[in-house]
mmCIF file with all atom_site columns, C-alpha atoms in Angstrom:
data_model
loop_
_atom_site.group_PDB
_atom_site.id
_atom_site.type_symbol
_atom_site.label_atom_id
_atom_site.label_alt_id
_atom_site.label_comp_id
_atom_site.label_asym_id
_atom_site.label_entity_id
_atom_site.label_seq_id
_atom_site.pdbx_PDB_ins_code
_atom_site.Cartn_x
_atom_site.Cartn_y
_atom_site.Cartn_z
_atom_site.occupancy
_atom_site.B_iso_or_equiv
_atom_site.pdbx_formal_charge
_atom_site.auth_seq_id
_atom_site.auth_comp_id
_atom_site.auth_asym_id
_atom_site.auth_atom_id
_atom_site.pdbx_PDB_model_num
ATOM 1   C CA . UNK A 1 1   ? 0.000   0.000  0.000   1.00 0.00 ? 450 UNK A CA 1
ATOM 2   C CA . UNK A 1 2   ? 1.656   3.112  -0.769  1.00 0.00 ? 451 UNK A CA 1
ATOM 3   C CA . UNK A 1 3   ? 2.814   5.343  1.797   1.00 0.00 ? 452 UNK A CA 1
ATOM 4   C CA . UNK A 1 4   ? 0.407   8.595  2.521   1.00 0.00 ? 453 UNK A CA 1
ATOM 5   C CA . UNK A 1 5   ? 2.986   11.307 1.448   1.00 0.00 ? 454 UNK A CA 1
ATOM 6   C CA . UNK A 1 6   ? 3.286   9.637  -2.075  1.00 0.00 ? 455 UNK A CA 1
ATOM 7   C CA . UNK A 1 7   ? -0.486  9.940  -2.683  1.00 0.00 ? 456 UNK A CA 1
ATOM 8   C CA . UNK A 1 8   ? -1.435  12.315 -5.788  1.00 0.00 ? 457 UNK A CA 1
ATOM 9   C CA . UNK A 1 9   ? -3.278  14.660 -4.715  1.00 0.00 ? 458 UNK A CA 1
ATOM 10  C CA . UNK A 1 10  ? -3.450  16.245 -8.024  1.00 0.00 ? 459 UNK A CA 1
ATOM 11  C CA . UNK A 1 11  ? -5.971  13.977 -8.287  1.00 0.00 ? 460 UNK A CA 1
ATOM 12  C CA . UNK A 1 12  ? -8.014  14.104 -5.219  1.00 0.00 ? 461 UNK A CA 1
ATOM 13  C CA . UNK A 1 13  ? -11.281 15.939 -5.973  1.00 0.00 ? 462 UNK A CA 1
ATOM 14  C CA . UNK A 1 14  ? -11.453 19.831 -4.843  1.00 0.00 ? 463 UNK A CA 1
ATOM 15  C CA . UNK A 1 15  ? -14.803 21.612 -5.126  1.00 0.00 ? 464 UNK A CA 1
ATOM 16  C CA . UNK A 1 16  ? -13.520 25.059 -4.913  1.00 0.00 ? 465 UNK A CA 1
ATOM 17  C CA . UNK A 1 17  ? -10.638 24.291 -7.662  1.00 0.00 ? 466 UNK A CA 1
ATOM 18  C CA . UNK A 1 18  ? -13.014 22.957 -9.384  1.00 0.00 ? 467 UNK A CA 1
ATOM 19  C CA . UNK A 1 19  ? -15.371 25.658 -9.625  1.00 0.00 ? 468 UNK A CA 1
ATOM 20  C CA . UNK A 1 20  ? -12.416 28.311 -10.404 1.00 0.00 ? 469 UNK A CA 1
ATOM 21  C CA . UNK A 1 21  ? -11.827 26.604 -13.210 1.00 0.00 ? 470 UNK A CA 1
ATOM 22  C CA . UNK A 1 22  ? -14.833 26.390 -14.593 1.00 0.00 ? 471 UNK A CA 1
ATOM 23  C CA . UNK A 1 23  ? -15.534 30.050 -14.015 1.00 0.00 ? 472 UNK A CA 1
ATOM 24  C CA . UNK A 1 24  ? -12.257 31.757 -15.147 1.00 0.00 ? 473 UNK A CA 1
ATOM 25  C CA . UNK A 1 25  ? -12.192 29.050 -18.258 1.00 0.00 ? 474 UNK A CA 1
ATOM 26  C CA . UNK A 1 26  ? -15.426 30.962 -18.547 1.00 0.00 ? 475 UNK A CA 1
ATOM 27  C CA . UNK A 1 27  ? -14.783 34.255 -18.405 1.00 0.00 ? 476 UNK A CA 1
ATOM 28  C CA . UNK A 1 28  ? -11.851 33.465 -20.741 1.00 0.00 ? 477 UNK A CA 1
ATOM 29  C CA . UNK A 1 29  ? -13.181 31.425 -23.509 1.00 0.00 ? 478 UNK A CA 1
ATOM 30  C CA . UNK A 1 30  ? -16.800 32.854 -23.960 1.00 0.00 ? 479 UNK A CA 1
ATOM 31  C CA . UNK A 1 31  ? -16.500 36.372 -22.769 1.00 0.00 ? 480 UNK A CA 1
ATOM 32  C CA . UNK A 1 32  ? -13.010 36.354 -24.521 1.00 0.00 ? 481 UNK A CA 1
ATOM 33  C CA . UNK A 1 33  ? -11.734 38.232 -20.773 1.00 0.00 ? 482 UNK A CA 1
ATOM 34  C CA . UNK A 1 34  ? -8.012  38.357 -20.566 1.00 0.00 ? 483 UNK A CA 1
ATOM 35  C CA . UNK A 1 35  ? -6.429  35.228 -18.585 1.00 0.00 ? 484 UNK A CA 1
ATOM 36  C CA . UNK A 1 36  ? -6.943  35.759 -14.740 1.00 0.00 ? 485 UNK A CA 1
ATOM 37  C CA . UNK A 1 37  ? -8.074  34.350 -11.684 1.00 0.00 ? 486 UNK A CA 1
ATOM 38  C CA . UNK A 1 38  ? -11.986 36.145 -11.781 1.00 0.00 ? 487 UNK A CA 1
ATOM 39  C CA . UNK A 1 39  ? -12.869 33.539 -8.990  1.00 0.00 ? 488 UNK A CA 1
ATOM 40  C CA . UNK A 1 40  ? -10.575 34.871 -6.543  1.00 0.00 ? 489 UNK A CA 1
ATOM 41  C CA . UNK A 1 41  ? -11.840 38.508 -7.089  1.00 0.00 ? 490 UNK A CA 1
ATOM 42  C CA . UNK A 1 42  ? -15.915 37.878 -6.157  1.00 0.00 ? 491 UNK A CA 1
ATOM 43  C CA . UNK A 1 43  ? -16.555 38.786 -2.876  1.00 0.00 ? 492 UNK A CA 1
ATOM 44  C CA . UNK A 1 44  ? -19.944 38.214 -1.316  1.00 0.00 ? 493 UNK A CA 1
ATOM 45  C CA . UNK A 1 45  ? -21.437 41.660 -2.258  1.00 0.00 ? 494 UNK A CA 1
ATOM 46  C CA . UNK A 1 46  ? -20.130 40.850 -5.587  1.00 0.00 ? 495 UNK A CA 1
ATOM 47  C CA . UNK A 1 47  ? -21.629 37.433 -6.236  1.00 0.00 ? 496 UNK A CA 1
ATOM 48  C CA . UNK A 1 48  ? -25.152 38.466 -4.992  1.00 0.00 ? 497 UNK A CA 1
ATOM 49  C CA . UNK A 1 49  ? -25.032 41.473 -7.470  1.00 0.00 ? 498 UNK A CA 1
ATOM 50  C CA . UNK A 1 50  ? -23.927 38.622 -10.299 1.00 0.00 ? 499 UNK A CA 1
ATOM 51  C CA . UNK A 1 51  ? -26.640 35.740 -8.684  1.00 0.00 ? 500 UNK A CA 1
ATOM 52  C CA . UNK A 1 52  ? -29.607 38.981 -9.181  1.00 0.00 ? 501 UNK A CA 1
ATOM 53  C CA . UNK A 1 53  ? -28.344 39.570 -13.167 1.00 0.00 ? 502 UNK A CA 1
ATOM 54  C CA . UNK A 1 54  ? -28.016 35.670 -13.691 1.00 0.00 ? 503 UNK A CA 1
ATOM 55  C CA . UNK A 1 55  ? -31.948 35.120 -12.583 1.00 0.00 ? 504 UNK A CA 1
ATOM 56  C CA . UNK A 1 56  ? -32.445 37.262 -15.934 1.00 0.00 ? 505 UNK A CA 1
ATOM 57  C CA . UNK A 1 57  ? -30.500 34.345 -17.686 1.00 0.00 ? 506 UNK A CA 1
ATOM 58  C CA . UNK A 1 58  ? -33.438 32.614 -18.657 1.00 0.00 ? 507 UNK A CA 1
ATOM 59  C CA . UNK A 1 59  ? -35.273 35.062 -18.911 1.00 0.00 ? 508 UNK A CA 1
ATOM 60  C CA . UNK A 1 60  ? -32.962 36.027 -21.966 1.00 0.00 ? 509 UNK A CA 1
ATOM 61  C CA . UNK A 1 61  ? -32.903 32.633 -23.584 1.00 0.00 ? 510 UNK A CA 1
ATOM 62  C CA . UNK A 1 62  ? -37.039 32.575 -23.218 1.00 0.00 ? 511 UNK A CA 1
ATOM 63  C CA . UNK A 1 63  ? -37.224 36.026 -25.370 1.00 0.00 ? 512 UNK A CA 1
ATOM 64  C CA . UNK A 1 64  ? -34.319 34.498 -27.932 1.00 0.00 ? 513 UNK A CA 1
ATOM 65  C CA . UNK A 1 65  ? -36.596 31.848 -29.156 1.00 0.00 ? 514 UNK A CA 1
ATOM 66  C CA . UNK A 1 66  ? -39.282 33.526 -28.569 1.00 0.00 ? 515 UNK A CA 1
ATOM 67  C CA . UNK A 1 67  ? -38.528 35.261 -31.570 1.00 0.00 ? 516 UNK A CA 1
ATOM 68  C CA . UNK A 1 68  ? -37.065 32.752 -33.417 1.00 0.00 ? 517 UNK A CA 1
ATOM 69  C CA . UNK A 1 69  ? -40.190 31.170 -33.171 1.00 0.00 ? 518 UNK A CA 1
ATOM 70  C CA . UNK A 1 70  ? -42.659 34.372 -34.563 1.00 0.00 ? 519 UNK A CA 1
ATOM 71  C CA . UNK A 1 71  ? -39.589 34.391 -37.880 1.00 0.00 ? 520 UNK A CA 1
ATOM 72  C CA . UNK A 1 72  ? -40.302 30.731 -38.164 1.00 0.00 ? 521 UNK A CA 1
ATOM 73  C CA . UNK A 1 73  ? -44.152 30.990 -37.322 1.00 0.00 ? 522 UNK A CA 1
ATOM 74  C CA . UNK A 1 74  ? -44.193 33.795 -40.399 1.00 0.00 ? 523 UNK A CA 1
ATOM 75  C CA . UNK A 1 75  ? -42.504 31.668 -43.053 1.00 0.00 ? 524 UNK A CA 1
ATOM 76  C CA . UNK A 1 76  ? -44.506 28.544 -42.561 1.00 0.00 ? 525 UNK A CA 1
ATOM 77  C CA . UNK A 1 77  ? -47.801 30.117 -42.594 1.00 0.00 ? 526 UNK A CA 1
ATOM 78  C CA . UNK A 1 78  ? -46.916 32.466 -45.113 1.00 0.00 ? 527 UNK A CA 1
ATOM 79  C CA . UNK A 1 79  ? -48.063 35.558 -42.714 1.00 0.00 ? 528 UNK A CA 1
ATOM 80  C CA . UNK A 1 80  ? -47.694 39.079 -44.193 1.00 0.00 ? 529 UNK A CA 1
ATOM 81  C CA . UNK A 1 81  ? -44.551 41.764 -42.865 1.00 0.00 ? 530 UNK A CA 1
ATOM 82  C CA . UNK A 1 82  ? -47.153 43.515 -41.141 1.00 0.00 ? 531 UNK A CA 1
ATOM 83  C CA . UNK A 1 83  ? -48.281 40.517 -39.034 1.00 0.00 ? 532 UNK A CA 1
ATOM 84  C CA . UNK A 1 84  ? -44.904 39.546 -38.483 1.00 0.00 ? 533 UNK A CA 1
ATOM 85  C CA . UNK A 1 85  ? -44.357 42.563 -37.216 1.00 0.00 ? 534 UNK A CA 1
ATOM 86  C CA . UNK A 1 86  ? -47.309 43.226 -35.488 1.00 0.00 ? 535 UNK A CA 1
ATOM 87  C CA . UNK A 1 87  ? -46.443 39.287 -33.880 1.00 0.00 ? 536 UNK A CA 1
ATOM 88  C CA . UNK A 1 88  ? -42.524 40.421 -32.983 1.00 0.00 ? 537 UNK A CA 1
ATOM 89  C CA . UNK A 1 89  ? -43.817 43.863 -31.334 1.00 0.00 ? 538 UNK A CA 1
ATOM 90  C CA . UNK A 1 90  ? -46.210 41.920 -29.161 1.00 0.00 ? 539 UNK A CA 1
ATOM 91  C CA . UNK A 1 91  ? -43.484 39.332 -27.903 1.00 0.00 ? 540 UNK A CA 1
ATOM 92  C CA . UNK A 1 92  ? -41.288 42.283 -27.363 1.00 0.00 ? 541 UNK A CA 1
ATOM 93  C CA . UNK A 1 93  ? -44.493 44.215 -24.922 1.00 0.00 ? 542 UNK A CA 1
ATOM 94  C CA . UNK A 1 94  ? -45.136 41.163 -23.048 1.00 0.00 ? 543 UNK A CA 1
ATOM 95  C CA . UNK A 1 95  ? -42.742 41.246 -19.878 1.00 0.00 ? 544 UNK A CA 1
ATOM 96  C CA . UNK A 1 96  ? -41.333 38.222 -18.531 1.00 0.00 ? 545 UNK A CA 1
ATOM 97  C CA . UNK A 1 97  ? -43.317 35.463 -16.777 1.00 0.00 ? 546 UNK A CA 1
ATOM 98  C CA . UNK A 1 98  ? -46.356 37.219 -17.122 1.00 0.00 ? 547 UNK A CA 1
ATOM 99  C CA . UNK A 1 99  ? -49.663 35.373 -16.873 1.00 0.00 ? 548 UNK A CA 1
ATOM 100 C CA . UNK A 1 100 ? -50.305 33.160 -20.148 1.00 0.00 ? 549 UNK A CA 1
ATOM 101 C CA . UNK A 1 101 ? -48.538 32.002 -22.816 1.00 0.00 ? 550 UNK A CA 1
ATOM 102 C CA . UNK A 1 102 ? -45.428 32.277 -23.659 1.00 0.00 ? 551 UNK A CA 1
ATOM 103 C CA . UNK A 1 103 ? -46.653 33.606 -27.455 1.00 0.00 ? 552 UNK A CA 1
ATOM 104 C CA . UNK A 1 104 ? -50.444 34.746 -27.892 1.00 0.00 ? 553 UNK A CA 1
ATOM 105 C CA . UNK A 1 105 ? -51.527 35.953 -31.219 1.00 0.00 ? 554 UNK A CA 1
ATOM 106 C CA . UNK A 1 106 ? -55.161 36.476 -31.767 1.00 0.00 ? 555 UNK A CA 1
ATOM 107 C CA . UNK A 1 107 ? -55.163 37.864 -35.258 1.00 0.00 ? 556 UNK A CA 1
ATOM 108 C CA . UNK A 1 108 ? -54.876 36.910 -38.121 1.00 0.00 ? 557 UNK A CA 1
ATOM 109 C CA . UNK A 1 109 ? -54.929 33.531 -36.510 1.00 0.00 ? 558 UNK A CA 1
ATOM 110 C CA . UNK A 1 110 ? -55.175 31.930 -33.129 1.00 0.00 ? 559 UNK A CA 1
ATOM 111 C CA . UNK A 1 111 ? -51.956 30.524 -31.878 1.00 0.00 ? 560 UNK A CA 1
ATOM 112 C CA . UNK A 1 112 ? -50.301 29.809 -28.380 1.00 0.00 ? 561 UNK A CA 1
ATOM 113 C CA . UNK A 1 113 ? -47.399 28.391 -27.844 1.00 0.00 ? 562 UNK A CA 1
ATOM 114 C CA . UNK A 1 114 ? -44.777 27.544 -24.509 1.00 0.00 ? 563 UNK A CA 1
ATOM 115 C CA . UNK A 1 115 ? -41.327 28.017 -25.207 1.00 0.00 ? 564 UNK A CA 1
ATOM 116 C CA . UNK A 1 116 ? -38.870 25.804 -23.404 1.00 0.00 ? 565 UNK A CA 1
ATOM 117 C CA . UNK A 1 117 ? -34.931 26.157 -23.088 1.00 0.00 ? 566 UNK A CA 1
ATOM 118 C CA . UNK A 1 118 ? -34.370 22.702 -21.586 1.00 0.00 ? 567 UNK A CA 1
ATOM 119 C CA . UNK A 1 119 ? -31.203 21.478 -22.211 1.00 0.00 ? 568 UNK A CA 1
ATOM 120 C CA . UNK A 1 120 ? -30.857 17.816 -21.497 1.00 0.00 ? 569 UNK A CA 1
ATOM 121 C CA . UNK A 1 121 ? -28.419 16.643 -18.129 1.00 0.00 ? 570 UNK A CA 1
ATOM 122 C CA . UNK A 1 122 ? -24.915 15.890 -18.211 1.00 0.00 ? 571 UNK A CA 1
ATOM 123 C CA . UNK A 1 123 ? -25.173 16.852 -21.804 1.00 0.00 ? 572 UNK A CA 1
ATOM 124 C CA . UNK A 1 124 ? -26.669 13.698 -22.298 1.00 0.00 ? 573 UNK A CA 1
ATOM 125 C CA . UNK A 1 125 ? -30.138 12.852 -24.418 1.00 0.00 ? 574 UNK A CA 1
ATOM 126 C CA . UNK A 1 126 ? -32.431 12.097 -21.679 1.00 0.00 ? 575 UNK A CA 1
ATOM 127 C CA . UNK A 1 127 ? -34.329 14.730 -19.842 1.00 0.00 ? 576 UNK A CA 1
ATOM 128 C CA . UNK A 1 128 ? -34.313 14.901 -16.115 1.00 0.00 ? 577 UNK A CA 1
ATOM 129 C CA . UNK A 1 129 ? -37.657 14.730 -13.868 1.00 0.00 ? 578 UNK A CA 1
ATOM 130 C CA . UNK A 1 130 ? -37.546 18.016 -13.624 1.00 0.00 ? 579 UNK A CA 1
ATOM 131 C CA . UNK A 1 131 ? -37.592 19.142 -16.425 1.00 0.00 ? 580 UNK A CA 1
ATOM 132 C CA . UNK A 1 132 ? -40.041 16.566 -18.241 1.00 0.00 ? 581 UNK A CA 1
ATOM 133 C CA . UNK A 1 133 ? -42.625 17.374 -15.533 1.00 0.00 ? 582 UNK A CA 1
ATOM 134 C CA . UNK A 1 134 ? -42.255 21.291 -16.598 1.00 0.00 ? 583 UNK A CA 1
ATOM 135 C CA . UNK A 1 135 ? -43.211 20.006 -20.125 1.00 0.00 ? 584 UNK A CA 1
ATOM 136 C CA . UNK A 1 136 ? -46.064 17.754 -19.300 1.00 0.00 ? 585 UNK A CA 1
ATOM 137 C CA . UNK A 1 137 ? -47.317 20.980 -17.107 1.00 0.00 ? 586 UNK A CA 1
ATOM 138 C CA . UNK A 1 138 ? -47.422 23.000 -20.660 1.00 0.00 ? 587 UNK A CA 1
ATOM 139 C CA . UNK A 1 139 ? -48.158 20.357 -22.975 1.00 0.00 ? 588 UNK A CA 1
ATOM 140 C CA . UNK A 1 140 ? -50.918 19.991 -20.626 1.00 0.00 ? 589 UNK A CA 1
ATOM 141 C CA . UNK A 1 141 ? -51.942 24.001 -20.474 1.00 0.00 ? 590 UNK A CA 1
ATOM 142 C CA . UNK A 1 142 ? -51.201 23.586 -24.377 1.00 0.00 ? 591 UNK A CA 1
ATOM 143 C CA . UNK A 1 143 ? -54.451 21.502 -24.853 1.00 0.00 ? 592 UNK A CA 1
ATOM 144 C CA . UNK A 1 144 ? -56.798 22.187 -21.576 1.00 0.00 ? 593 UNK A CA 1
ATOM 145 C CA . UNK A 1 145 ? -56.214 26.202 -21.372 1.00 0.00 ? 594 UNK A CA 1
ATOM 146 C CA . UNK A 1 146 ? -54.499 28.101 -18.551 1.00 0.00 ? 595 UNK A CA 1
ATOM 147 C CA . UNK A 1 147 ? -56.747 30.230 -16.057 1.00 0.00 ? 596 UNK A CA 1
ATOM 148 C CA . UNK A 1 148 ? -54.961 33.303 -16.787 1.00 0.00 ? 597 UNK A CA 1
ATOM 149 C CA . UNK A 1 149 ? -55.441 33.582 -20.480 1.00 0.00 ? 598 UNK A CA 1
ATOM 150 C CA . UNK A 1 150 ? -57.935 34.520 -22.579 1.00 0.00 ? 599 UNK A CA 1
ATOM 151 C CA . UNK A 1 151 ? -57.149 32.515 -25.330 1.00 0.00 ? 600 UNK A CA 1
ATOM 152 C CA . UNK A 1 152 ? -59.177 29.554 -25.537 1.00 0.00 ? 601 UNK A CA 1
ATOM 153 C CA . UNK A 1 153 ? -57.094 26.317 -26.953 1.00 0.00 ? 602 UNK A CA 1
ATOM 154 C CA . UNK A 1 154 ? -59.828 24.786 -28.594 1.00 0.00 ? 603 UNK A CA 1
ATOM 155 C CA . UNK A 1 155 ? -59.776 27.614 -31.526 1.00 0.00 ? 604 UNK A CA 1
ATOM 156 C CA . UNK A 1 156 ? -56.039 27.729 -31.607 1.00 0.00 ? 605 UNK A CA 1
ATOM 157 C CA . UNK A 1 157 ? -52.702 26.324 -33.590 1.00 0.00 ? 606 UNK A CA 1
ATOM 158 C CA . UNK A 1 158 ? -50.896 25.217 -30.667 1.00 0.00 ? 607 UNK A CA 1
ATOM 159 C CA . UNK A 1 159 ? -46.954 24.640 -30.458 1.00 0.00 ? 608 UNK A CA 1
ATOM 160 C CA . UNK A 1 160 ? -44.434 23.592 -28.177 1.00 0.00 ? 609 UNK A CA 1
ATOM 161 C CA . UNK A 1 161 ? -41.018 25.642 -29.121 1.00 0.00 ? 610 UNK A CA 1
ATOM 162 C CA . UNK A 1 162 ? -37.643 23.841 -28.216 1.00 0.00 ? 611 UNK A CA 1
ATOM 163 C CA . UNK A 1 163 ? -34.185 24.888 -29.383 1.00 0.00 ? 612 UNK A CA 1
ATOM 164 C CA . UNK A 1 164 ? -32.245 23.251 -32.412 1.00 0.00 ? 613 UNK A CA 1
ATOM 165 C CA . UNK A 1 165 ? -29.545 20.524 -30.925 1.00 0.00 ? 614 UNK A CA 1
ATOM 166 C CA . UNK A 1 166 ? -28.963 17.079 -31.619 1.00 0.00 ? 615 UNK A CA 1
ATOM 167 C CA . UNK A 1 167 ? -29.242 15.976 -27.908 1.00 0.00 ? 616 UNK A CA 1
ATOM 168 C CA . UNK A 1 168 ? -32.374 18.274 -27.440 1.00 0.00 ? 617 UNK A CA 1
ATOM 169 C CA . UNK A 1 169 ? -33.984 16.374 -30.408 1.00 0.00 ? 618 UNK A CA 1
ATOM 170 C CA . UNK A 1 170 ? -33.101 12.980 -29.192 1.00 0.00 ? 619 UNK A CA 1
ATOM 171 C CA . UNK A 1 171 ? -34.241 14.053 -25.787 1.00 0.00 ? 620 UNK A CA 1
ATOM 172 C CA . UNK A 1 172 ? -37.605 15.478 -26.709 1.00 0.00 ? 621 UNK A CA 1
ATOM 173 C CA . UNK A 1 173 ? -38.296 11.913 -29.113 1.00 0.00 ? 622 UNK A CA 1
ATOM 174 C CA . UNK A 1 174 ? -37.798 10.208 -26.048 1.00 0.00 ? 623 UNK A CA 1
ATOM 175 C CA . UNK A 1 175 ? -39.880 11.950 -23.742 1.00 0.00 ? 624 UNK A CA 1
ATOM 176 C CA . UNK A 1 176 ? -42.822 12.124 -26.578 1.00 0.00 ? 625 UNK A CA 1
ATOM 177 C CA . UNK A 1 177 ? -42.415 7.989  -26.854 1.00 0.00 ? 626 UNK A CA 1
ATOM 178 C CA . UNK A 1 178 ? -42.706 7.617  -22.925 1.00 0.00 ? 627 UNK A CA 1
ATOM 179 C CA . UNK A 1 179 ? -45.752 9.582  -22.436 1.00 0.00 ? 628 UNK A CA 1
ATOM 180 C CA . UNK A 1 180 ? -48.524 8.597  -20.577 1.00 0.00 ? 629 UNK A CA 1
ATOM 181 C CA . UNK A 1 181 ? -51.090 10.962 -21.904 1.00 0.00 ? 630 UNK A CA 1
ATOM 182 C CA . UNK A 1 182 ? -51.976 13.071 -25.157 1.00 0.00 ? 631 UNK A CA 1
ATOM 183 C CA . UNK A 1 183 ? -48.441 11.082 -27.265 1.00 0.00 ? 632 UNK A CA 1
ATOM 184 C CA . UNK A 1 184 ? -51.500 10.868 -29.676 1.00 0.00 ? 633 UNK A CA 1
ATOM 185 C CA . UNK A 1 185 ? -51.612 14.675 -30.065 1.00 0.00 ? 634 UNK A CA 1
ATOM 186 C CA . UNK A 1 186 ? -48.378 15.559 -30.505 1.00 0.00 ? 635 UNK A CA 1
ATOM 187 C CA . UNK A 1 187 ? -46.600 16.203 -33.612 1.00 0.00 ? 636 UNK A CA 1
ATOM 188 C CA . UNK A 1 188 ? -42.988 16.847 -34.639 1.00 0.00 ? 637 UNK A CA 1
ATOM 189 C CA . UNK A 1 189 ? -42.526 19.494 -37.685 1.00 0.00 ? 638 UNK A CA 1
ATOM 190 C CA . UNK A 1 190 ? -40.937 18.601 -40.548 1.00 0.00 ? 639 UNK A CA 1
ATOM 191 C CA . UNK A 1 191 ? -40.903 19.810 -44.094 1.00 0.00 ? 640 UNK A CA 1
ATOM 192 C CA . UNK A 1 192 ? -44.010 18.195 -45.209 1.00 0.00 ? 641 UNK A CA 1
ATOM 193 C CA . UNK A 1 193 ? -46.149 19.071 -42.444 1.00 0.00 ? 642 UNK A CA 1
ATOM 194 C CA . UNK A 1 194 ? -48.329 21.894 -42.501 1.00 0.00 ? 643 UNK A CA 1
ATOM 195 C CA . UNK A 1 195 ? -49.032 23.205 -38.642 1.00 0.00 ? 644 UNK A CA 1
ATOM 196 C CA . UNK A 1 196 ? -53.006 23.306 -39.827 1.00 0.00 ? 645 UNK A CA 1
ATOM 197 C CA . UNK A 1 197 ? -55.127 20.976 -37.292 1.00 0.00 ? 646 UNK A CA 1
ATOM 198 C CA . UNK A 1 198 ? -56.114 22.634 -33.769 1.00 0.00 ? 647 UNK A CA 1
ATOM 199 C CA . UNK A 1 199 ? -56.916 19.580 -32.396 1.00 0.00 ? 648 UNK A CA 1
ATOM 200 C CA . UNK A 1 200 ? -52.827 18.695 -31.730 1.00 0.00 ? 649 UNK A CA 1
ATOM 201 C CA . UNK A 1 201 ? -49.602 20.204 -30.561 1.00 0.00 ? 650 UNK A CA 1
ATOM 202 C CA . UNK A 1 202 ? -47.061 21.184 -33.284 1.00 0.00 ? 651 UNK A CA 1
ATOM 203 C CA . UNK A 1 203 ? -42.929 20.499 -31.819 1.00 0.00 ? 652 UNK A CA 1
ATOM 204 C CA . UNK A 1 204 ? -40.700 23.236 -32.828 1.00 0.00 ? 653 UNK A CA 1
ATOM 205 C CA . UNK A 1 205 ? -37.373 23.023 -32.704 1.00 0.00 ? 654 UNK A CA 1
ATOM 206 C CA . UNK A 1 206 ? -35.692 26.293 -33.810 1.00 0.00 ? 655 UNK A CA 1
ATOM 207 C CA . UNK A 1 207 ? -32.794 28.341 -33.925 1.00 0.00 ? 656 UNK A CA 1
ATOM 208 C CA . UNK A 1 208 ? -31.689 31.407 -32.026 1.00 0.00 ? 657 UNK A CA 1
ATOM 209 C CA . UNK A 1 209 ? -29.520 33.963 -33.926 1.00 0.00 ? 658 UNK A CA 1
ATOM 210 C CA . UNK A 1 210 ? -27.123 35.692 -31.461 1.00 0.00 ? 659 UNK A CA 1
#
């Protein structure tokens, strides 16, 4: 058995170094920050003024697609500039998490959709329980209405709006084969399908331009 002093510890687990690395590889590679130790310079105050802009995080991402969503919404139904418009200004005036829908457009046509920004753990293709029980909950507000809206889903094109990854896709088959209620009603675009029948809910998967 070796001897205690000629143990590794290079390769003894660390918490801390291991989120400093992650951070300042961070900082570095994204945000294209000079090299430096940006760990080692967040105090407290500091990292509750960074925690209160991160909680816009998804908040951002929500928005991004969002909009992708109204570009793609206008090409496949062949919608005029105006209504695009008119579809992109009223995304832009709803603030977030308000009561409803993620989109609601009442004119020219009826559509709501829920947008969601799951990305699947450990970068895997499976979804975790969380995160499939958020999209049952909209699937489900999808096709039996929420209490807050007006829109009534009966009379509308209704879509769930994912982003555009190979593990999101795989993920989001999987959870569609799995479940226990309304796999009947749900649909996957492709090229050949026309989002036309009110009676299921159209899968989107789109991409965000940065």
């Amino acid at each position: 058995m070796p001897h205690e002093d000629s143990l590794n510890l290079d390769n003894i687990y660390d918490r801390e170094r291991m989120l400093r690395a992650r951070l300042n590889a961070f900082m570095q590679e994204r945000l294209r920050l000079p090299a430096n130790d940006y760990y080692g310079q967040l105090d407290m105050e500091t990292l509750g003024e960074l925690k209160s802009v991160l909680s816009d995080i998804n908040n951002i991402f929500t928005l991004k697609v969002c909009l992708a969503f109204s570009e793609w919404l206008g090409e496949s139904l062949k919608l005029s500039t105006t209504v695009r418009q008119d579809i992109k200004r009223s995304i832009l005036r709803n603030p977030p998490n308000a009561n409803g829908y993620d989109v609601e457009i009442s004119e020219p046509i009826q559509v709501i959709a829920e947008v969601k920004c799951n990305v699947p753990i450990n970068r895997g293709t499976v979804y975790g329980s969380a995160q499939r029980d958020g999209i049952v909950k909209d699937v489900n507000s999808l096709i039996s209405g929420k209490g807050k809206s007006q829109m009534e889903p009966d009379a509308c094109l209704k879509f769930l709006v994912l982003l555009d990854t190979p593990e999101i896709r795989e993920a989001t088959k999987r959870f569609v084969k799995n479940m226990k209620q309304h796999r009947e009603r749900m649909v996957f675009i492709a090229p050949d399908i026309k989002p036309e029948r009110k009676d299921r809910v159209y899968i989107v998967h789109v991409n965000c331009k940065s």
